[in-house]
PDB file of C-alpha atoms in Angstrom:
ATOM      1  CA  MET A 202     -29.677  40.633  13.071  1.00 58.00           C
ATOM      2  CA  GLU A 203     -28.158  39.473  16.213  1.00 70.00           C
ATOM      3  CA  LYS A 204     -25.977  41.312  18.443  1.00 71.00           C
ATOM      4  CA  VAL A 205     -22.454  40.235  18.362  1.00 78.00           C
ATOM      5  CA  ALA A 206     -19.690  40.542  20.932  1.00 85.00           C
ATOM      6  CA  GLN A 207     -17.973  43.218  18.822  1.00 88.00           C
ATOM      7  CA  TRP A 208     -20.996  45.404  19.194  1.00 88.00           C
ATOM      8  CA  HIS A 209     -21.076  44.976  22.756  1.00 89.00           C
ATOM      9  CA  GLN A 210     -17.482  46.031  23.236  1.00 91.00           C
ATOM     10  CA  TRP A 211     -18.570  49.165  21.105  1.00 91.00           C
ATOM     11  CA  LEU A 212     -21.352  49.943  23.122  1.00 92.00           C
ATOM     12  CA  ARG A 213     -19.496  49.695  26.314  1.00 92.00           C
ATOM     13  CA  HIS A 214     -16.649  51.838  25.214  1.00 92.00           C
ATOM     14  CA  THR A 215     -14.160  49.193  25.297  1.00 92.00           C
ATOM     15  CA  ARG A 216     -13.478  49.281  21.430  1.00 90.00           C
ATOM     16  CA  GLU A 217     -12.877  52.629  19.811  1.00 91.00           C
ATOM     17  CA  PHE A 218     -14.798  52.022  16.398  1.00 92.00           C
ATOM     18  CA  ALA A 219     -18.134  50.241  15.506  1.00 91.00           C
ATOM     19  CA  PRO A 220     -17.614  46.772  13.976  1.00 90.00           C
ATOM     20  CA  SER A 221     -17.858  46.830  10.050  1.00 91.00           C
ATOM     21  CA  ALA A 222     -20.316  44.847   7.855  1.00 91.00           C
ATOM     22  CA  LYS A 223     -17.345  42.728   6.720  1.00 93.00           C
ATOM     23  CA  GLU A 224     -15.973  42.154  10.352  1.00 91.00           C
ATOM     24  CA  GLN A 225     -19.548  41.037  11.414  1.00 90.00           C
ATOM     25  CA  GLN A 226     -19.954  38.490   8.318  1.00 91.00           C
ATOM     26  CA  MET A 227     -16.524  36.929   9.032  1.00 92.00           C
ATOM     27  CA  ASP A 228     -17.597  36.743  12.876  1.00 91.00           C
ATOM     28  CA  VAL A 229     -21.040  34.640  11.572  1.00 90.00           C
ATOM     29  CA  THR A 230     -18.809  32.431   9.173  1.00 94.00           C
ATOM     30  CA  ARG A 231     -16.609  31.658  12.133  1.00 93.00           C
ATOM     31  CA  ARG A 232     -19.397  30.702  14.710  1.00 93.00           C
ATOM     32  CA  LEU A 233     -21.044  28.561  11.756  1.00 95.00           C
ATOM     33  CA  ARG A 234     -17.691  26.672  11.035  1.00 97.00           C
ATOM     34  CA  THR A 235     -17.008  26.182  14.677  1.00 96.00           C
ATOM     35  CA  THR A 236     -20.546  24.631  15.253  1.00 96.00           C
ATOM     36  CA  GLU A 237     -19.537  22.250  12.186  1.00 97.00           C
ATOM     37  CA  LEU A 238     -16.405  21.197  13.556  1.00 97.00           C
ATOM     38  CA  ALA A 239     -17.900  20.631  16.820  1.00 97.00           C
ATOM     39  CA  ALA A 240     -20.624  18.567  15.271  1.00 97.00           C
ATOM     40  CA  ILE A 241     -17.836  16.463  13.376  1.00 96.00           C
ATOM     41  CA  ALA A 242     -16.036  16.080  16.778  1.00 96.00           C
ATOM     42  CA  ASP A 243     -19.063  14.962  18.667  1.00 95.00           C
ATOM     43  CA  GLN A 244     -20.066  12.347  16.032  1.00 95.00           C
ATOM     44  CA  LYS A 245     -16.287  11.111  15.850  1.00 93.00           C
ATOM     45  CA  TRP A 246     -16.463  10.779  19.673  1.00 90.00           C
ATOM     46  CA  LYS A 247     -19.746   8.814  19.437  1.00 90.00           C
ATOM     47  CA  ASP A 248     -18.368   6.424  16.990  1.00 89.00           C
ATOM     48  CA  SER A 249     -15.451   5.720  18.883  1.00 86.00           C
ATOM     49  CA  GLU A 250     -15.345   2.863  21.578  1.00 80.00           C
ATOM     50  CA  SER A 251     -15.564   3.638  25.271  1.00 79.00           C
ATOM     51  CA  PHE A 252     -13.460   2.045  27.889  1.00 77.00           C
ATOM     52  CA  LEU A 253     -16.440   2.354  30.034  1.00 79.00           C
ATOM     53  CA  ASP A 254     -18.683   0.119  27.637  1.00 74.00           C
ATOM     54  CA  ALA A 255     -18.561  -3.783  28.012  1.00 73.00           C
ATOM     55  CA  PRO A 256     -16.349  -5.475  25.743  1.00 70.00           C
ATOM     56  CA  ALA A 257     -17.531  -6.868  22.379  1.00 70.00           C
ATOM     57  CA  LYS A 258     -15.466  -9.915  22.274  1.00 71.00           C
ATOM     58  CA  GLN A 259     -15.545 -12.546  25.139  1.00 73.00           C
ATOM     59  CA  GLN A 260     -12.795 -12.117  27.891  1.00 70.00           C
ATOM     60  CA  PRO A 261     -11.077 -15.038  29.423  1.00 74.00           C
ATOM     61  CA  GLU A 262     -11.899 -15.955  32.768  1.00 76.00           C
ATOM     62  CA  PRO A 263      -9.593 -15.129  35.268  1.00 74.00           C
ATOM     63  CA  ALA A 264      -7.468 -17.915  36.857  1.00 71.00           C
ATOM     64  CA  LEU A 265      -8.604 -18.944  40.166  1.00 71.00           C
ATOM     65  CA  GLN A 266      -5.704 -21.121  41.189  1.00 70.00           C
ATOM     66  CA  VAL A 267      -1.932 -20.810  40.448  1.00 65.00           C
ATOM     67  CA  LYS A 268      -0.489 -23.576  38.102  1.00 68.00           C
ATOM     68  CA  ASP A 269       2.643 -23.787  39.849  1.00 66.00           C
ATOM     69  CA  PRO A 270       2.040 -23.739  43.480  1.00 62.00           C
ATOM     70  CA  GLY A 271       5.800 -23.301  44.498  1.00 64.00           C
ATOM     71  CA  GLY A 272       6.575 -23.110  48.123  1.00 62.00           C
ATOM     72  CA  HIS A 273       2.665 -23.561  48.733  1.00 61.00           C
ATOM     73  CA  ALA A 274       2.713 -27.263  48.049  1.00 61.00           C
ATOM     74  CA  GLY A 275       2.084 -29.999  50.380  1.00 62.00           C
ATOM     75  CA  GLN A 276       4.444 -33.021  50.806  1.00 59.00           C
ATOM     76  CA  THR A 277       4.189 -35.167  47.735  1.00 62.00           C
ATOM     77  CA  GLU A 278       4.056 -38.380  49.444  1.00 59.00           C
ATOM     78  CA  PRO A 279       2.896 -39.337  53.186  1.00 58.00           C
ATOM     79  CA  GLU A 280       5.250 -40.464  55.998  1.00 56.00           C
ATOM     80  CA  SER A 281       3.720 -43.862  56.045  1.00 55.00           C
ATOM     81  CA  LYS A 282       4.989 -44.675  52.151  1.00 56.00           C
ATOM     82  CA  GLN A 283       8.197 -43.108  52.502  1.00 54.00           C
ATOM     83  CA  GLY A 284       9.685 -46.522  52.862  1.00 55.00           C
ATOM     84  CA  VAL A 285       7.848 -48.049  49.702  1.00 57.00           C
ATOM     85  CA  ARG A 286      10.573 -48.964  46.999  1.00 54.00           C
ATOM     86  CA  ASN A 287       9.668 -49.182  43.107  1.00 59.00           C
ATOM     87  CA  ALA A 288      11.567 -51.465  40.436  1.00 56.00           C
ATOM     88  CA  VAL A 289      13.547 -48.287  39.282  1.00 61.00           C
ATOM     89  CA  GLU A 290      15.603 -48.290  42.214  1.00 66.00           C
ATOM     90  CA  ASP A 291      18.932 -49.885  42.782  1.00 71.00           C
ATOM     91  CA  MET A 292      18.423 -53.815  43.087  1.00 73.00           C
ATOM     92  CA  ASP A 293      20.447 -54.283  46.434  1.00 76.00           C
ATOM     93  CA  LYS A 294      18.249 -51.666  48.034  1.00 73.00           C
ATOM     94  CA  ILE A 295      14.917 -53.511  47.222  1.00 71.00           C
ATOM     95  CA  LEU A 296      16.407 -57.126  48.206  1.00 75.00           C
ATOM     96  CA  ALA A 297      17.738 -55.485  51.537  1.00 74.00           C
ATOM     97  CA  ALA A 298      14.423 -53.813  52.139  1.00 70.00           C
ATOM     98  CA  ALA A 299      12.676 -57.418  51.470  1.00 69.00           C
ATOM     99  CA  GLU A 300      14.812 -59.032  54.161  1.00 74.00           C
ATOM    100  CA  GLY A 301      13.800 -56.483  56.537  1.00 68.00           C
ATOM    101  CA  LYS A 302      16.948 -54.623  57.043  1.00 71.00           C
ATOM    102  CA  ARG A 303      16.641 -51.111  57.386  1.00 67.00           C
ATOM    103  CA  VAL A 304      17.338 -49.090  54.279  1.00 58.00           C
ATOM    104  CA  ASP A 305      14.802 -46.425  54.520  1.00 54.00           C
ATOM    105  CA  GLU A 306      16.493 -43.285  52.774  1.00 60.00           C
ATOM    106  CA  GLY A 307      12.938 -41.695  52.455  1.00 57.00           C
ATOM    107  CA  ARG A 308      12.282 -38.755  50.559  1.00 57.00           C
ATOM    108  CA  PHE A 309      15.100 -36.754  51.230  1.00 55.00           C
ATOM    109  CA  ARG A 310      17.544 -39.428  50.799  1.00 55.00           C
ATOM    110  CA  GLY A 311      18.606 -39.717  54.466  1.00 54.00           C
ATOM    111  CA  PRO A 312      17.346 -41.421  57.588  1.00 52.00           C
ATOM    112  CA  THR A 313      13.761 -40.128  58.196  1.00 50.00           C
ATOM    113  CA  LYS A 314      12.818 -41.996  61.470  1.00 53.00           C
ATOM    114  CA  GLU A 315      15.964 -40.739  63.496  1.00 54.00           C
ATOM    115  CA  LYS A 316      15.602 -36.976  64.416  1.00 55.00           C
ATOM    116  CA  LEU A 317      18.922 -35.082  64.167  1.00 55.00           C
ATOM    117  CA  LYS A 318      19.682 -33.543  67.268  1.00 62.00           C
ATOM    118  CA  GLU A 319      20.780 -30.126  66.565  1.00 68.00           C
ATOM    119  CA  GLU A 320      21.688 -27.659  69.258  1.00 68.00           C
ATOM    120  CA  SER A 321      18.928 -25.253  69.922  1.00 67.00           C
ATOM    121  CA  PRO A 322      19.773 -21.593  69.612  1.00 65.00           C
ATOM    122  CA  TRP A 323      17.617 -20.814  72.785  1.00 69.00           C
ATOM    123  CA  GLY A 324      19.453 -23.418  74.682  1.00 67.00           C
ATOM    124  CA  LYS A 325      22.869 -21.497  74.421  1.00 64.00           C
ATOM    125  CA  PRO A 326      23.806 -19.154  77.324  1.00 61.00           C
ATOM    126  CA  ALA A 327      23.681 -15.874  76.247  1.00 63.00           C
ATOM    127  CA  ARG A 328      26.829 -13.992  75.047  1.00 67.00           C
ATOM    128  CA  GLY A 329      26.369 -10.808  76.771  1.00 71.00           C
ATOM    129  CA  ASN A 330      26.610  -7.219  75.609  1.00 74.00           C
ATOM    130  CA  PRO A 331      30.001  -6.615  73.707  1.00 70.00           C
ATOM    131  CA  ASP A 332      30.593  -3.426  76.063  1.00 75.00           C
ATOM    132  CA  GLU A 333      29.580  -5.591  79.140  1.00 75.00           C
ATOM    133  CA  ASN A 334      33.468  -5.581  80.444  1.00 77.00           C
ATOM    134  CA  TYR A 335      34.395  -2.026  79.172  1.00 80.00           C
ATOM    135  CA  ALA A 336      35.779   0.115  81.941  1.00 83.00           C
ATOM    136  CA  PRO A 337      36.748   3.997  81.287  1.00 84.00           C
ATOM    137  CA  LYS A 338      40.591   4.660  81.751  1.00 86.00           C
ATOM    138  CA  PRO A 339      41.218   7.434  84.516  1.00 88.00           C
ATOM    139  CA  TRP A 340      41.396  10.676  83.320  1.00 86.00           C
ATOM    140  CA  THR A 341      44.893  12.036  83.172  1.00 86.00           C
ATOM    141  CA  PRO A 342      45.088  15.974  82.017  1.00 85.00           C
ATOM    142  CA  GLY A 343      47.511  16.697  79.250  1.00 84.00           C
ATOM    143  CA  ALA A 344      50.262  19.766  79.660  1.00 84.00           C
ATOM    144  CA  ALA A 345      48.884  23.164  79.318  1.00 84.00           C
ATOM    145  CA  ALA A 346      49.926  25.026  76.119  1.00 83.00           C
ATOM    146  CA  ARG A 347      52.115  27.984  76.683  1.00 83.00           C
ATOM    147  CA  ARG A 348      50.873  31.481  75.670  1.00 76.00           C
TER     148      ARG A 348
END
């Protein structure tokens, strides 16, 4: 018979009484049951899919370009074509453009050829520090408190 842990405990004097035959049989049954349960758990583990395995079904390709470019889109029409009219616009504008009058409202519905002259924030004189004109008041001692 194989030496069990209970015998080792008794031989090393950490256990007061030697293990009985019934206790030894229960220990052998416990170990057999533990190995059976471990084999079942191992089989379940092998049967389940792992996240490390390659997927069985085909995955969609990742998107390489954004469908809506948002603020990264370029200008929709070039500068040279901004004066071109179509039949959807007002007939007066089309006729005026045909006569050579300047009616170019461009892409932004305003004159595009003339640049608006805005004052540059860099051209303004510096306002200075808010405390630049500060001067401390002279010190005037207060009356001493009576004791």
